[in-house]
mmCIF file of C-alpha atoms in Angstrom:
data_model
loop_
_atom_site.group_PDB
_atom_site.id
_atom_site.type_symbol
_atom_site.label_atom_id
_atom_site.label_comp_id
_atom_site.label_asym_id
_atom_site.label_seq_id
_atom_site.Cartn_x
_atom_site.Cartn_y
_atom_site.Cartn_z
ATOM 1 C CA UNK B 148 -8.371 1.517 -14.476
ATOM 2 C CA UNK B 149 -7.491 -1.625 -12.510
ATOM 3 C CA UNK B 150 -4.418 -0.196 -10.763
ATOM 4 C CA UNK B 151 -3.957 1.204 -7.282
ATOM 5 C CA UNK B 152 -1.438 3.790 -8.471
ATOM 6 C CA UNK B 153 -0.717 5.397 -11.834
ATOM 7 C CA UNK B 154 2.202 7.566 -12.957
ATOM 8 C CA UNK B 155 1.841 10.056 -15.805
ATOM 9 C CA UNK B 156 4.960 10.446 -17.910
ATOM 10 C CA UNK B 157 5.493 12.912 -20.743
ATOM 11 C CA UNK B 158 7.388 12.500 -24.007
ATOM 12 C CA UNK B 159 8.115 16.231 -24.018
ATOM 13 C CA UNK B 160 7.108 19.541 -22.523
ATOM 14 C CA UNK B 161 3.544 20.497 -23.443
ATOM 15 C CA UNK B 162 2.624 16.997 -24.587
ATOM 16 C CA UNK B 163 -0.611 17.184 -22.595
ATOM 17 C CA UNK B 164 0.455 15.649 -19.309
ATOM 18 C CA UNK B 165 -1.440 18.056 -17.057
ATOM 19 C CA UNK B 166 -4.580 17.720 -19.171
ATOM 20 C CA UNK B 167 -4.241 13.943 -18.895
ATOM 21 C CA UNK B 168 -3.934 14.328 -15.136
ATOM 22 C CA UNK B 169 -7.115 16.402 -14.973
ATOM 23 C CA UNK B 170 -8.993 13.838 -17.061
ATOM 24 C CA UNK B 171 -7.917 11.057 -14.731
ATOM 25 C CA UNK B 172 -8.900 13.118 -11.693
ATOM 26 C CA UNK B 173 -12.269 13.860 -13.271
ATOM 27 C CA UNK B 174 -12.831 10.228 -14.189
ATOM 28 C CA UNK B 175 -11.896 8.815 -10.798
ATOM 29 C CA UNK B 176 -13.657 11.686 -9.031
ATOM 30 C CA UNK B 177 -16.904 10.769 -10.775
ATOM 31 C CA UNK B 178 -16.777 7.497 -8.870
ATOM 32 C CA UNK B 179 -17.986 8.753 -5.506
ATOM 33 C CA UNK B 180 -16.579 5.779 -3.623
ATOM 34 C CA UNK B 181 -13.029 6.422 -4.886
ATOM 35 C CA UNK B 182 -10.756 8.650 -2.787
ATOM 36 C CA UNK B 183 -7.847 10.073 -4.775
ATOM 37 C CA UNK B 184 -4.246 10.505 -3.711
ATOM 38 C CA UNK B 185 -2.121 13.011 -5.640
ATOM 39 C CA UNK B 186 1.566 13.860 -5.720
ATOM 40 C CA UNK B 187 4.276 14.711 -8.217
ATOM 41 C CA UNK B 188 7.905 14.241 -9.067
ATOM 42 C CA UNK B 189 9.114 17.812 -9.241
ATOM 43 C CA UNK B 190 6.826 20.817 -9.685
ATOM 44 C CA UNK B 191 3.642 20.815 -11.710
ATOM 45 C CA UNK B 192 0.409 22.734 -11.956
ATOM 46 C CA UNK B 193 1.914 26.160 -12.665
ATOM 47 C CA UNK B 194 -0.425 28.625 -14.397
ATOM 48 C CA UNK B 195 2.107 29.882 -16.976
ATOM 49 C CA UNK B 196 4.443 27.524 -18.784
ATOM 50 C CA UNK B 197 8.017 28.334 -17.830
ATOM 51 C CA UNK B 198 9.312 27.575 -21.346
ATOM 52 C CA UNK B 199 6.715 28.988 -23.757
ATOM 53 C CA UNK B 200 5.062 31.620 -21.555
ATOM 54 C CA UNK B 201 1.629 30.264 -22.519
ATOM 55 C CA UNK B 202 -1.189 29.482 -20.045
ATOM 56 C CA UNK B 203 -1.294 25.929 -18.720
ATOM 57 C CA UNK B 204 -4.290 24.011 -17.412
ATOM 58 C CA UNK B 205 -4.521 24.134 -13.639
ATOM 59 C CA UNK B 206 -4.971 21.040 -11.491
ATOM 60 C CA UNK B 207 -8.459 20.764 -10.002
ATOM 61 C CA UNK B 208 -8.731 18.426 -7.019
ATOM 62 C CA UNK B 209 -12.012 17.056 -5.648
ATOM 63 C CA UNK B 210 -13.053 17.236 -2.035
ATOM 64 C CA UNK B 211 -11.647 14.395 0.021
ATOM 65 C CA UNK B 212 -8.451 14.021 -2.019
ATOM 66 C CA UNK B 213 -5.242 13.195 -0.141
ATOM 67 C CA UNK B 214 -2.456 15.406 -1.500
ATOM 68 C CA UNK B 215 1.296 15.418 -0.927
ATOM 69 C CA UNK B 216 2.915 18.717 -1.913
ATOM 70 C CA UNK B 217 5.626 21.141 -0.807
ATOM 71 C CA UNK B 218 4.922 23.352 2.197
ATOM 72 C CA UNK B 219 5.816 26.663 0.503
ATOM 73 C CA UNK B 220 3.012 26.138 -2.001
ATOM 74 C CA UNK B 221 0.505 26.034 0.849
ATOM 75 C CA UNK B 222 1.325 29.500 2.140
ATOM 76 C CA UNK B 223 1.693 31.398 -1.146
ATOM 77 C CA UNK B 224 -1.583 33.089 -2.025
ATOM 78 C CA UNK B 225 -3.542 31.588 -4.897
ATOM 79 C CA UNK B 226 -1.529 28.407 -5.357
ATOM 80 C CA UNK B 227 -3.714 26.079 -3.277
ATOM 81 C CA UNK B 228 -7.189 27.550 -2.961
ATOM 82 C CA UNK B 229 -8.687 24.641 -1.054
ATOM 83 C CA UNK B 230 -9.618 24.213 2.574
ATOM 84 C CA UNK B 231 -7.171 21.664 3.905
ATOM 85 C CA UNK B 232 -6.464 19.431 6.870
ATOM 86 C CA UNK B 233 -2.782 18.741 7.514
ATOM 87 C CA UNK B 234 -2.237 15.027 8.062
ATOM 88 C CA UNK B 235 1.562 14.827 8.174
ATOM 89 C CA UNK B 236 4.682 16.929 7.696
ATOM 90 C CA UNK B 237 7.293 14.564 6.327
ATOM 91 C CA UNK B 238 11.074 14.768 6.517
ATOM 92 C CA UNK B 239 11.308 14.733 2.703
ATOM 93 C CA UNK B 240 12.910 17.994 1.654
ATOM 94 C CA UNK B 241 12.572 19.838 -1.676
ATOM 95 C CA UNK B 242 13.635 23.301 -2.915
ATOM 96 C CA UNK B 243 10.112 24.394 -1.933
ATOM 97 C CA UNK B 244 10.301 23.018 1.577
ATOM 98 C CA UNK B 245 9.225 19.785 3.208
ATOM 99 C CA UNK B 246 6.535 17.599 1.706
ATOM 100 C CA UNK B 247 3.229 17.979 3.516
ATOM 101 C CA UNK B 248 0.410 15.440 3.312
ATOM 102 C CA UNK B 249 -3.049 16.995 3.536
ATOM 103 C CA UNK B 250 -6.712 16.222 2.959
ATOM 104 C CA UNK B 251 -8.765 18.532 0.735
ATOM 105 C CA UNK B 252 -11.845 19.570 2.734
ATOM 106 C CA UNK B 253 -13.173 21.433 -0.301
ATOM 107 C CA UNK B 254 -12.753 21.130 -4.049
ATOM 108 C CA UNK B 255 -10.451 23.602 -5.781
ATOM 109 C CA UNK B 256 -7.205 24.243 -7.636
ATOM 110 C CA UNK B 257 -3.867 23.094 -6.277
ATOM 111 C CA UNK B 258 -0.249 23.309 -7.275
ATOM 112 C CA UNK B 259 1.587 20.076 -6.605
ATOM 113 C CA UNK B 260 5.304 19.552 -6.031
ATOM 114 C CA UNK B 261 7.025 16.410 -4.861
ATOM 115 C CA UNK B 262 10.500 14.954 -4.477
ATOM 116 C CA UNK B 263 12.803 14.321 -7.420
ATOM 117 C CA UNK B 264 14.191 11.112 -5.890
ATOM 118 C CA UNK B 265 12.257 8.072 -7.043
ATOM 119 C CA UNK B 266 12.575 6.175 -3.754
ATOM 120 C CA UNK B 267 10.987 9.118 -1.936
ATOM 121 C CA UNK B 268 8.178 9.268 -4.490
ATOM 122 C CA UNK B 269 7.512 5.569 -3.996
ATOM 123 C CA UNK B 270 7.425 6.125 -0.231
ATOM 124 C CA UNK B 271 4.897 8.940 -0.645
ATOM 125 C CA UNK B 272 2.626 6.705 -2.694
ATOM 126 C CA UNK B 273 2.563 4.258 0.225
ATOM 127 C CA UNK B 274 1.877 7.120 2.648
ATOM 128 C CA UNK B 275 -1.066 8.343 0.565
ATOM 129 C CA UNK B 276 -2.522 4.855 0.504
ATOM 130 C CA UNK B 277 -2.002 4.655 4.244
ATOM 131 C CA UNK B 278 -4.049 7.824 4.744
ATOM 132 C CA UNK B 279 -6.958 6.294 2.869
ATOM 133 C CA UNK B 280 -6.377 6.985 -0.834
ATOM 134 C CA UNK B 281 -7.925 4.303 -3.043
ATOM 135 C CA UNK B 282 -6.223 5.460 -6.244
ATOM 136 C CA UNK B 283 -2.931 7.401 -6.334
ATOM 137 C CA UNK B 284 -1.806 9.480 -9.306
ATOM 138 C CA UNK B 285 1.826 10.576 -9.565
ATOM 139 C CA UNK B 286 2.580 13.402 -11.982
ATOM 140 C CA UNK B 287 5.981 14.477 -13.250
ATOM 141 C CA UNK B 288 7.192 17.965 -14.087
ATOM 142 C CA UNK B 289 9.382 17.292 -17.142
ATOM 143 C CA UNK B 290 10.496 14.196 -19.008
ATOM 144 C CA UNK B 291 9.403 10.579 -18.972
ATOM 145 C CA UNK B 292 12.204 8.466 -17.586
ATOM 146 C CA UNK B 293 11.976 8.990 -13.827
ATOM 147 C CA UNK B 294 8.227 8.378 -13.797
ATOM 148 C CA UNK B 295 8.601 5.167 -15.742
ATOM 149 C CA UNK B 296 10.821 3.486 -13.172
ATOM 150 C CA UNK B 297 9.228 0.363 -11.687
ATOM 151 C CA UNK B 298 8.359 0.661 -8.033
ATOM 152 C CA UNK B 299 6.800 4.119 -8.066
ATOM 153 C CA UNK B 300 3.405 3.139 -9.446
ATOM 154 C CA UNK B 301 1.549 0.078 -10.655
ATOM 155 C CA UNK B 302 1.146 1.462 -14.178
ATOM 156 C CA UNK B 303 2.203 4.325 -16.433
ATOM 157 C CA UNK B 304 0.221 6.553 -18.783
ATOM 158 C CA UNK B 305 2.432 8.157 -21.441
ATOM 159 C CA UNK B 306 1.498 11.581 -22.833
ATOM 160 C CA UNK B 307 2.718 12.536 -26.300
ATOM 161 C CA UNK B 308 1.799 15.184 -28.815
ATOM 162 C CA UNK B 309 2.527 17.743 -31.471
ATOM 163 C CA UNK B 310 5.054 19.560 -29.298
ATOM 164 C CA UNK B 311 7.582 16.818 -30.149
ATOM 165 C CA UNK B 312 7.791 17.662 -33.853
ATOM 166 C CA UNK B 313 6.072 19.516 -36.674
ATOM 167 C CA UNK B 314 5.851 16.172 -38.469
ATOM 168 C CA UNK B 315 2.994 13.869 -37.468
ATOM 169 C CA UNK B 316 4.927 10.862 -38.718
ATOM 170 C CA UNK B 317 7.917 12.017 -36.686
ATOM 171 C CA UNK B 318 5.850 12.200 -33.498
ATOM 172 C CA UNK B 319 4.382 8.754 -34.141
ATOM 173 C CA UNK B 320 7.810 7.240 -34.806
ATOM 174 C CA UNK B 321 9.329 8.743 -31.657
ATOM 175 C CA UNK B 322 6.371 7.606 -29.578
ATOM 176 C CA UNK B 323 6.442 4.091 -31.037
ATOM 177 C CA UNK B 324 10.118 3.796 -30.142
ATOM 178 C CA UNK B 325 9.455 4.681 -26.491
ATOM 179 C CA UNK B 326 6.361 2.472 -26.307
ATOM 180 C CA UNK B 327 8.363 -0.453 -27.691
ATOM 181 C CA UNK B 328 10.904 0.057 -24.907
ATOM 182 C CA UNK B 329 8.205 0.378 -22.251
ATOM 183 C CA UNK B 330 6.618 -2.865 -23.474
ATOM 184 C CA UNK B 331 9.784 -4.954 -23.401
ATOM 185 C CA UNK B 332 9.266 -8.379 -21.794
ATOM 186 C CA UNK B 333 10.801 -9.538 -18.566
ATOM 187 C CA UNK B 334 14.087 -11.291 -19.132
ATOM 188 C CA UNK B 335 14.572 -15.025 -19.071
ATOM 189 C CA UNK B 336 17.803 -15.050 -17.068
ATOM 190 C CA UNK B 337 18.330 -18.771 -17.795
ATOM 191 C CA UNK B 338 19.209 -17.887 -21.402
ATOM 192 C CA UNK B 339 22.616 -16.786 -22.589
ATOM 193 C CA UNK B 340 22.515 -12.994 -22.272
ATOM 194 C CA UNK B 341 24.481 -9.796 -21.830
ATOM 195 C CA UNK B 342 23.442 -7.848 -18.745
ATOM 196 C CA UNK B 343 24.112 -4.119 -18.876
ATOM 197 C CA UNK B 344 24.026 -2.444 -15.485
ATOM 198 C CA UNK B 345 22.895 1.175 -15.373
ATOM 199 C CA UNK B 346 22.174 3.136 -18.528
ATOM 200 C CA UNK B 347 21.891 1.153 -21.758
ATOM 201 C CA UNK B 348 23.311 3.489 -24.402
ATOM 202 C CA UNK B 349 24.136 3.190 -28.095
ATOM 203 C CA UNK B 350 27.814 2.810 -27.240
ATOM 204 C CA UNK B 351 27.168 -0.068 -24.815
ATOM 205 C CA UNK B 352 24.993 -1.902 -27.319
ATOM 206 C CA UNK B 353 27.469 -1.483 -30.187
ATOM 207 C CA UNK B 354 29.068 -4.787 -31.287
ATOM 208 C CA UNK B 355 26.334 -6.704 -29.420
ATOM 209 C CA UNK B 356 23.463 -6.174 -31.839
ATOM 210 C CA UNK B 357 22.929 -9.912 -32.317
ATOM 211 C CA UNK B 358 22.792 -10.686 -28.582
ATOM 212 C CA UNK B 359 20.090 -11.081 -25.955
ATOM 213 C CA UNK B 360 20.600 -7.860 -23.975
ATOM 214 C CA UNK B 361 19.119 -7.433 -20.495
ATOM 215 C CA UNK B 362 18.626 -4.103 -18.704
ATOM 216 C CA UNK B 363 17.358 -3.377 -15.203
ATOM 217 C CA UNK B 364 14.202 -1.673 -16.491
ATOM 218 C CA UNK B 365 12.914 0.378 -19.411
ATOM 219 C CA UNK B 366 13.875 3.638 -17.742
ATOM 220 C CA UNK B 367 17.523 2.652 -18.142
ATOM 221 C CA UNK B 368 17.289 2.062 -21.905
ATOM 222 C CA UNK B 369 18.444 5.222 -23.675
ATOM 223 C CA UNK B 370 19.186 3.876 -27.148
ATOM 224 C CA UNK B 371 18.115 5.670 -30.307
ATOM 225 C CA UNK B 372 15.615 4.257 -32.817
ATOM 226 C CA UNK B 373 18.520 3.556 -35.194
ATOM 227 C CA UNK B 374 20.244 1.339 -32.627
ATOM 228 C CA UNK B 375 16.995 -0.445 -31.800
ATOM 229 C CA UNK B 376 16.538 -1.175 -35.493
ATOM 230 C CA UNK B 377 20.070 -2.603 -35.757
ATOM 231 C CA UNK B 378 19.281 -4.966 -32.890
ATOM 232 C CA UNK B 379 16.140 -6.188 -34.664
ATOM 233 C CA UNK B 380 17.809 -6.535 -38.063
ATOM 234 C CA UNK B 381 20.752 -8.520 -36.705
ATOM 235 C CA UNK B 382 18.594 -10.930 -34.762
ATOM 236 C CA UNK B 383 19.205 -9.597 -31.268
ATOM 237 C CA UNK B 384 16.629 -8.630 -28.664
ATOM 238 C CA UNK B 385 16.171 -6.559 -25.532
ATOM 239 C CA UNK B 386 14.552 -7.506 -22.240
ATOM 240 C CA UNK B 387 14.285 -6.101 -18.715
ATOM 241 C CA UNK B 388 14.537 -7.474 -15.203
ATOM 242 C CA UNK B 389 11.549 -5.396 -14.044
ATOM 243 C CA UNK B 390 8.747 -4.712 -16.507
ATOM 244 C CA UNK B 391 6.686 -1.529 -16.704
ATOM 245 C CA UNK B 392 2.907 -1.705 -17.108
ATOM 246 C CA UNK B 393 2.097 0.816 -19.838
ATOM 247 C CA UNK B 394 -1.661 1.266 -19.436
ATOM 248 C CA UNK B 395 -2.307 3.799 -22.204
ATOM 249 C CA UNK B 396 -0.984 6.632 -24.343
ATOM 250 C CA UNK B 397 -2.666 10.026 -24.578
ATOM 251 C CA UNK B 398 -2.155 12.364 -27.513
ATOM 252 C CA UNK B 399 -2.287 16.138 -27.798
ATOM 253 C CA UNK B 400 -2.706 17.266 -31.444
ATOM 254 C CA UNK B 401 -1.989 20.912 -30.621
ATOM 255 C CA UNK B 402 1.396 22.475 -29.923
ATOM 256 C CA UNK B 403 1.959 25.826 -28.159
ATOM 257 C CA UNK B 404 4.727 26.441 -30.686
ATOM 258 C CA UNK B 405 2.150 27.332 -33.362
ATOM 259 C CA UNK B 406 1.460 24.089 -35.205
ATOM 260 C CA UNK B 407 -0.881 21.146 -34.861
ATOM 261 C CA UNK B 408 -2.372 18.056 -36.486
ATOM 262 C CA UNK B 409 -5.807 16.922 -37.591
ATOM 263 C CA UNK B 410 -7.150 15.238 -34.449
ATOM 264 C CA UNK B 411 -8.963 12.358 -36.130
ATOM 265 C CA UNK B 412 -6.049 11.490 -38.409
ATOM 266 C CA UNK B 413 -3.522 11.738 -35.581
ATOM 267 C CA UNK B 414 -5.593 9.460 -33.354
ATOM 268 C CA UNK B 415 -6.185 6.894 -36.115
ATOM 269 C CA UNK B 416 -2.512 6.691 -37.116
ATOM 270 C CA UNK B 417 -1.300 6.527 -33.515
ATOM 271 C CA UNK B 418 -3.739 3.708 -32.742
ATOM 272 C CA UNK B 419 -2.521 1.808 -35.804
ATOM 273 C CA UNK B 420 1.096 2.231 -34.702
ATOM 274 C CA UNK B 421 0.851 1.363 -31.001
ATOM 275 C CA UNK B 422 0.017 -1.901 -29.214
ATOM 276 C CA UNK B 423 -1.681 -0.126 -26.276
ATOM 277 C CA UNK B 424 -4.895 1.934 -25.926
ATOM 278 C CA UNK B 425 -4.604 5.508 -27.268
ATOM 279 C CA UNK B 426 -6.841 8.430 -26.283
ATOM 280 C CA UNK B 427 -7.171 11.941 -27.673
ATOM 281 C CA UNK B 428 -7.183 14.047 -24.515
ATOM 282 C CA UNK B 429 -9.039 16.832 -26.309
ATOM 283 C CA UNK B 430 -11.886 14.654 -27.474
ATOM 284 C CA UNK B 431 -12.135 11.638 -25.190
ATOM 285 C CA UNK B 432 -13.228 11.404 -21.582
ATOM 286 C CA UNK B 433 -10.782 9.131 -19.801
ATOM 287 C CA UNK B 434 -13.223 7.677 -17.283
ATOM 288 C CA UNK B 435 -11.525 4.301 -17.154
ATOM 289 C CA UNK B 436 -12.797 1.601 -14.830
#
């Protein structure tokens, strides 16, 4: 993957974000010359899902990785079973203590927690690069919007899956809506336009469906699919001041809520619907260049 830093965003809880993270770690880790940097927005890597009570995949980090995580996770038995070298104790505070930057002197499992403030996350990415990380992966605990904000990472990988809906077509439609927003072009500010500062909601777009509407970035656009369709039908369009690089979408055909989809059909239909690469995280090794 030709990016120095990548953020993983999730459409919903249990969409396969942690599995996507492990695939990326495995793929980059297979390239011996690549040193990984890892951090998170919020808490991730827990063994039991806090919502469903089902086991979650743990995060396995290779030797030599540069990791930024909360200090309380380093002292609680079993949460970070790696030999580590402390590189820095930052002044970034979280509910789990200050963020500590460390080097993994052995491979093993780690629980990763980072700040919830995007500016702090962006600062940590720079710190990880400064300590020698060639590729930095930023994971998020819940939700997609904060991770998709420009400035945190060079590109975003969006995880989606059966946990969104029991309907395959419903999952595809919801994902297509978000991908369309993520892929909005940068605005031509020389045109006649309506600039909406802050959140772009259905109410703010109402009565302006036929206009050229500009938002700060895709993370600010919170409109529903119905509103987006009204904009298209009435000849309007949306654009952003700062564009997001959506590198790929990963799909998880299995839901912990007791339902799932046929993997091959789900992958084929999602690839037909989306303008970006799509990978089945259960059946495809994501060893991107």
